PDB file of C-alpha atoms in Angstrom:
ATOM      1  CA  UNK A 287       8.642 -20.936  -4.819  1.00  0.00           C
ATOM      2  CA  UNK A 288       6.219 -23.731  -4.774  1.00  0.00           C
ATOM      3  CA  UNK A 289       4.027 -24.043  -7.347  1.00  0.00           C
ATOM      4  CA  UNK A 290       0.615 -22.006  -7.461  1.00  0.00           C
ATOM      5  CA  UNK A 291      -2.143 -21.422 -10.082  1.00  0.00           C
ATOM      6  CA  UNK A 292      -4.726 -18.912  -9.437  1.00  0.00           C
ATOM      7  CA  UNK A 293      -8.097 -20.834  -8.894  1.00  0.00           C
ATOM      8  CA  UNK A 294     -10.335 -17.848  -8.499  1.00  0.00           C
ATOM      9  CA  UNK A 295     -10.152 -15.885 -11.418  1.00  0.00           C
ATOM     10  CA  UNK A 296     -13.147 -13.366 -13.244  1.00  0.00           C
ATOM     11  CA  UNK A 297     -12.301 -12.659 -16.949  1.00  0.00           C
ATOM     12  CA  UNK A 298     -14.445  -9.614 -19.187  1.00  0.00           C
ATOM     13  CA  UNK A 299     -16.990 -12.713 -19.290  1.00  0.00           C
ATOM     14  CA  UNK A 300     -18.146 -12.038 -15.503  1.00  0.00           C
ATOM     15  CA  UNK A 301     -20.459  -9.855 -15.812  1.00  0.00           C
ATOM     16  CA  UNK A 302     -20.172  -6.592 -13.905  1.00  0.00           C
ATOM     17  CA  UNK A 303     -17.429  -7.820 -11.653  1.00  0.00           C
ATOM     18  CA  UNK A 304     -14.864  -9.179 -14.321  1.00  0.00           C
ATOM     19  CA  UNK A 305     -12.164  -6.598 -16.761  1.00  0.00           C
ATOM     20  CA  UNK A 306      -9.341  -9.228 -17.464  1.00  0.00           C
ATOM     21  CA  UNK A 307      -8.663 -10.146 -20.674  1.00  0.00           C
ATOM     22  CA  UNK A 308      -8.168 -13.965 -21.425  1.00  0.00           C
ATOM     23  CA  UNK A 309      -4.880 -13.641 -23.045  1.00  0.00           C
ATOM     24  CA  UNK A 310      -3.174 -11.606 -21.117  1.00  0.00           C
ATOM     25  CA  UNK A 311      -4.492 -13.654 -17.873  1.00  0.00           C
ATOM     26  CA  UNK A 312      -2.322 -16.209 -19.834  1.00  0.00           C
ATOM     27  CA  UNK A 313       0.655 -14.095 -20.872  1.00  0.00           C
ATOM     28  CA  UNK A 314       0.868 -13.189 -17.235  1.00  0.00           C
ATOM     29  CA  UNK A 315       0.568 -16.659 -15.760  1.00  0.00           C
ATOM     30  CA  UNK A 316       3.278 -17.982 -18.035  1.00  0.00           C
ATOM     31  CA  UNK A 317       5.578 -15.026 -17.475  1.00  0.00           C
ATOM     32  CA  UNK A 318       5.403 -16.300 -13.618  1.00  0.00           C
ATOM     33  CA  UNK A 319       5.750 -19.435 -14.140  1.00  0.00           C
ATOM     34  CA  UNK A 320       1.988 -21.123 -13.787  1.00  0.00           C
ATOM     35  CA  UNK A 321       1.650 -24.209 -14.833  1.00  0.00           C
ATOM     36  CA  UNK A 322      -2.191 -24.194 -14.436  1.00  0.00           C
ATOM     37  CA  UNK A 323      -4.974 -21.221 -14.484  1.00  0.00           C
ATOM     38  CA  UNK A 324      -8.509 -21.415 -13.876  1.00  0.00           C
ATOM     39  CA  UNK A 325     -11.278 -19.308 -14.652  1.00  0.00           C
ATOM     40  CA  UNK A 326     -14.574 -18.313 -12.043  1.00  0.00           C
ATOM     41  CA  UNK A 327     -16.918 -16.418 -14.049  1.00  0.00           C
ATOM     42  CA  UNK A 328     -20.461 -15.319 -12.156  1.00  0.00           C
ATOM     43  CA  UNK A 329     -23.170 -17.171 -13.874  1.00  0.00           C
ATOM     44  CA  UNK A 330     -21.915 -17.874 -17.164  1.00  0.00           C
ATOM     45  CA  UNK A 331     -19.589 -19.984 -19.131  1.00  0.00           C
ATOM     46  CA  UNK A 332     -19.246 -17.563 -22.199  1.00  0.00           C
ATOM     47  CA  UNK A 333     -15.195 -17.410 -22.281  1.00  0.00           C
ATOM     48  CA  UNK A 334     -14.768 -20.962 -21.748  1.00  0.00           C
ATOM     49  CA  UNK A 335     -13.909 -21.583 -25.216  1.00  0.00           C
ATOM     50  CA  UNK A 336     -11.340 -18.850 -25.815  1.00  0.00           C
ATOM     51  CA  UNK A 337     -10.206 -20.156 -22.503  1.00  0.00           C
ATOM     52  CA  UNK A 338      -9.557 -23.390 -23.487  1.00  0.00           C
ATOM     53  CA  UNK A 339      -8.035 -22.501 -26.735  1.00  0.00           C
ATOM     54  CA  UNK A 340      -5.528 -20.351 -25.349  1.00  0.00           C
ATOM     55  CA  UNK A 341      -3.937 -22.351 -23.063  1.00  0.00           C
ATOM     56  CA  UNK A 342      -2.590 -23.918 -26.160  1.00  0.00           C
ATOM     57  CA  UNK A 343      -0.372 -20.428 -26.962  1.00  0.00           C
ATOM     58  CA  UNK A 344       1.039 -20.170 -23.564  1.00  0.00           C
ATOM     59  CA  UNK A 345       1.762 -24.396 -22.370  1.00  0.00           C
ATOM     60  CA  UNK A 346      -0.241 -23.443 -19.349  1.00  0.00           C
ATOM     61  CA  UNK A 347      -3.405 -26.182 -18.325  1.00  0.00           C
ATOM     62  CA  UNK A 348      -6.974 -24.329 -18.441  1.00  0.00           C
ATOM     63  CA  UNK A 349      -9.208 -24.962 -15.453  1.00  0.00           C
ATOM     64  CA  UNK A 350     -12.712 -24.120 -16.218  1.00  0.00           C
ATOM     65  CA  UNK A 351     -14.776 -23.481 -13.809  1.00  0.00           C
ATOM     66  CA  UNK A 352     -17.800 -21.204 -13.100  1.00  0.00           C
ATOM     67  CA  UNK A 353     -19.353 -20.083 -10.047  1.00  0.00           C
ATOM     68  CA  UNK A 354     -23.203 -20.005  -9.741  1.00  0.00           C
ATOM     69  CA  UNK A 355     -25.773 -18.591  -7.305  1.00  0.00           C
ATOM     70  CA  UNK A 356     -28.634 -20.655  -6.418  1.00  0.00           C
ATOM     71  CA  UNK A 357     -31.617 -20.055  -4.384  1.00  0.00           C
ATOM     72  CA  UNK A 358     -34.195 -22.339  -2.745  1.00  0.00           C
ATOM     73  CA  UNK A 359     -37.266 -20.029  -3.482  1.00  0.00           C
ATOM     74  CA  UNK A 360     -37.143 -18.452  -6.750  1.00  0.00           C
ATOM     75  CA  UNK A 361     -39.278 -15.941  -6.700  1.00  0.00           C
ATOM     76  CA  UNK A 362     -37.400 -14.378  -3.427  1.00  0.00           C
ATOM     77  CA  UNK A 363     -34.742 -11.774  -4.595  1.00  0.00           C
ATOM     78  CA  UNK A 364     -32.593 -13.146  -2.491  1.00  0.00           C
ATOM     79  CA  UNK A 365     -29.091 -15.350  -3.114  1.00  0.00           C
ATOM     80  CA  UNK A 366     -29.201 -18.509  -0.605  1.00  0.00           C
ATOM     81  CA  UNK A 367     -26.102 -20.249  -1.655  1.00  0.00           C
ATOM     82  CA  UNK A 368     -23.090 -19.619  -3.831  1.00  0.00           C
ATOM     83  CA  UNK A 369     -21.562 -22.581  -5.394  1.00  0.00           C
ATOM     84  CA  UNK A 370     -17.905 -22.745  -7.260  1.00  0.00           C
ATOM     85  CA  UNK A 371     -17.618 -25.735  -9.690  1.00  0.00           C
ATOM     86  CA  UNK A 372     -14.432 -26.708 -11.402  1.00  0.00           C
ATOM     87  CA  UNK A 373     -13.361 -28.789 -14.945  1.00  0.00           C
ATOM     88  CA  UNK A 374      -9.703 -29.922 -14.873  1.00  0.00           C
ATOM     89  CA  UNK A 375     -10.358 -32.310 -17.851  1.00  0.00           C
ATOM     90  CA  UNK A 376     -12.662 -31.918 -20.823  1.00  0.00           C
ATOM     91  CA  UNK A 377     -14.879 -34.774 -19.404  1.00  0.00           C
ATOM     92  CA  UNK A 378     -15.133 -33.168 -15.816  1.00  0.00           C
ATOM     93  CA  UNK A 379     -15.959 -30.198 -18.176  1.00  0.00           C
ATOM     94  CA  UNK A 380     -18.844 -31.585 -19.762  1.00  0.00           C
ATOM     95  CA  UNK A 381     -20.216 -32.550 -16.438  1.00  0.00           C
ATOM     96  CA  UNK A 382     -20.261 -29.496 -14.796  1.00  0.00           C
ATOM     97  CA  UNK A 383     -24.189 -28.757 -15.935  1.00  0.00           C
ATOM     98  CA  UNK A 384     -24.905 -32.402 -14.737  1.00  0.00           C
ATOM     99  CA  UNK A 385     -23.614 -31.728 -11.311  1.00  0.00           C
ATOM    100  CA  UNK A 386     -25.379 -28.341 -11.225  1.00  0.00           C
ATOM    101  CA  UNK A 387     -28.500 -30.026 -11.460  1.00  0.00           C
ATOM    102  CA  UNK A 388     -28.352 -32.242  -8.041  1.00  0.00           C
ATOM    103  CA  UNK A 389     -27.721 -29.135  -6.154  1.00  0.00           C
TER     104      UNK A 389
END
């Protein structure tokens, strides 16, 4: 099998949409042979850190990402765009509210 890694993954961090637990996400990805997982929280960046720090436990690469909802009027109730961002490294990481900003 060639290799995969998730990419779109919600953890108990999402918000109303997410139940997976960070490390069994791991346990789970190792156990199949991932070599890289990534999470896709709505909105938030909350379980980025115990993200991060258990990739360590399993030798599987965190990708950190986070997917956001913007709109162009904010005072409609209405989504206009979704947007998924992704961290690979802890620089790209640190950039991710950067690039947020120019959207």
């Amino acid at each position: 099998m060639p290799d995969f890694s998730h990419l779109h993954v919600h953890t108990q961090f999402s918000l109303l949409d997410g139940a997976a637990d960070i490390s069994k996400l791991y346990k789970k990805a190792a156990a199949d042979g991932m070599k890289a997982l990534a999470i896709t929280d709505h909105g938030n960046m909350f379980g980025a850190f115990k993200f991060v720090a258990e990739a360590g436990k399993h030798n599987v690469k965190p990708i950190v990402g986070c997917e956001f909802y913007l709109v162009e009027d904010r005072h409609k109730k209405q989504f206009t765009k979704e947007k998924k961002t992704y961290a690979a490294t802890s620089f790209s990481w640190q950039k991710i509210p950067k690039v947020i900003k120019t959207w």
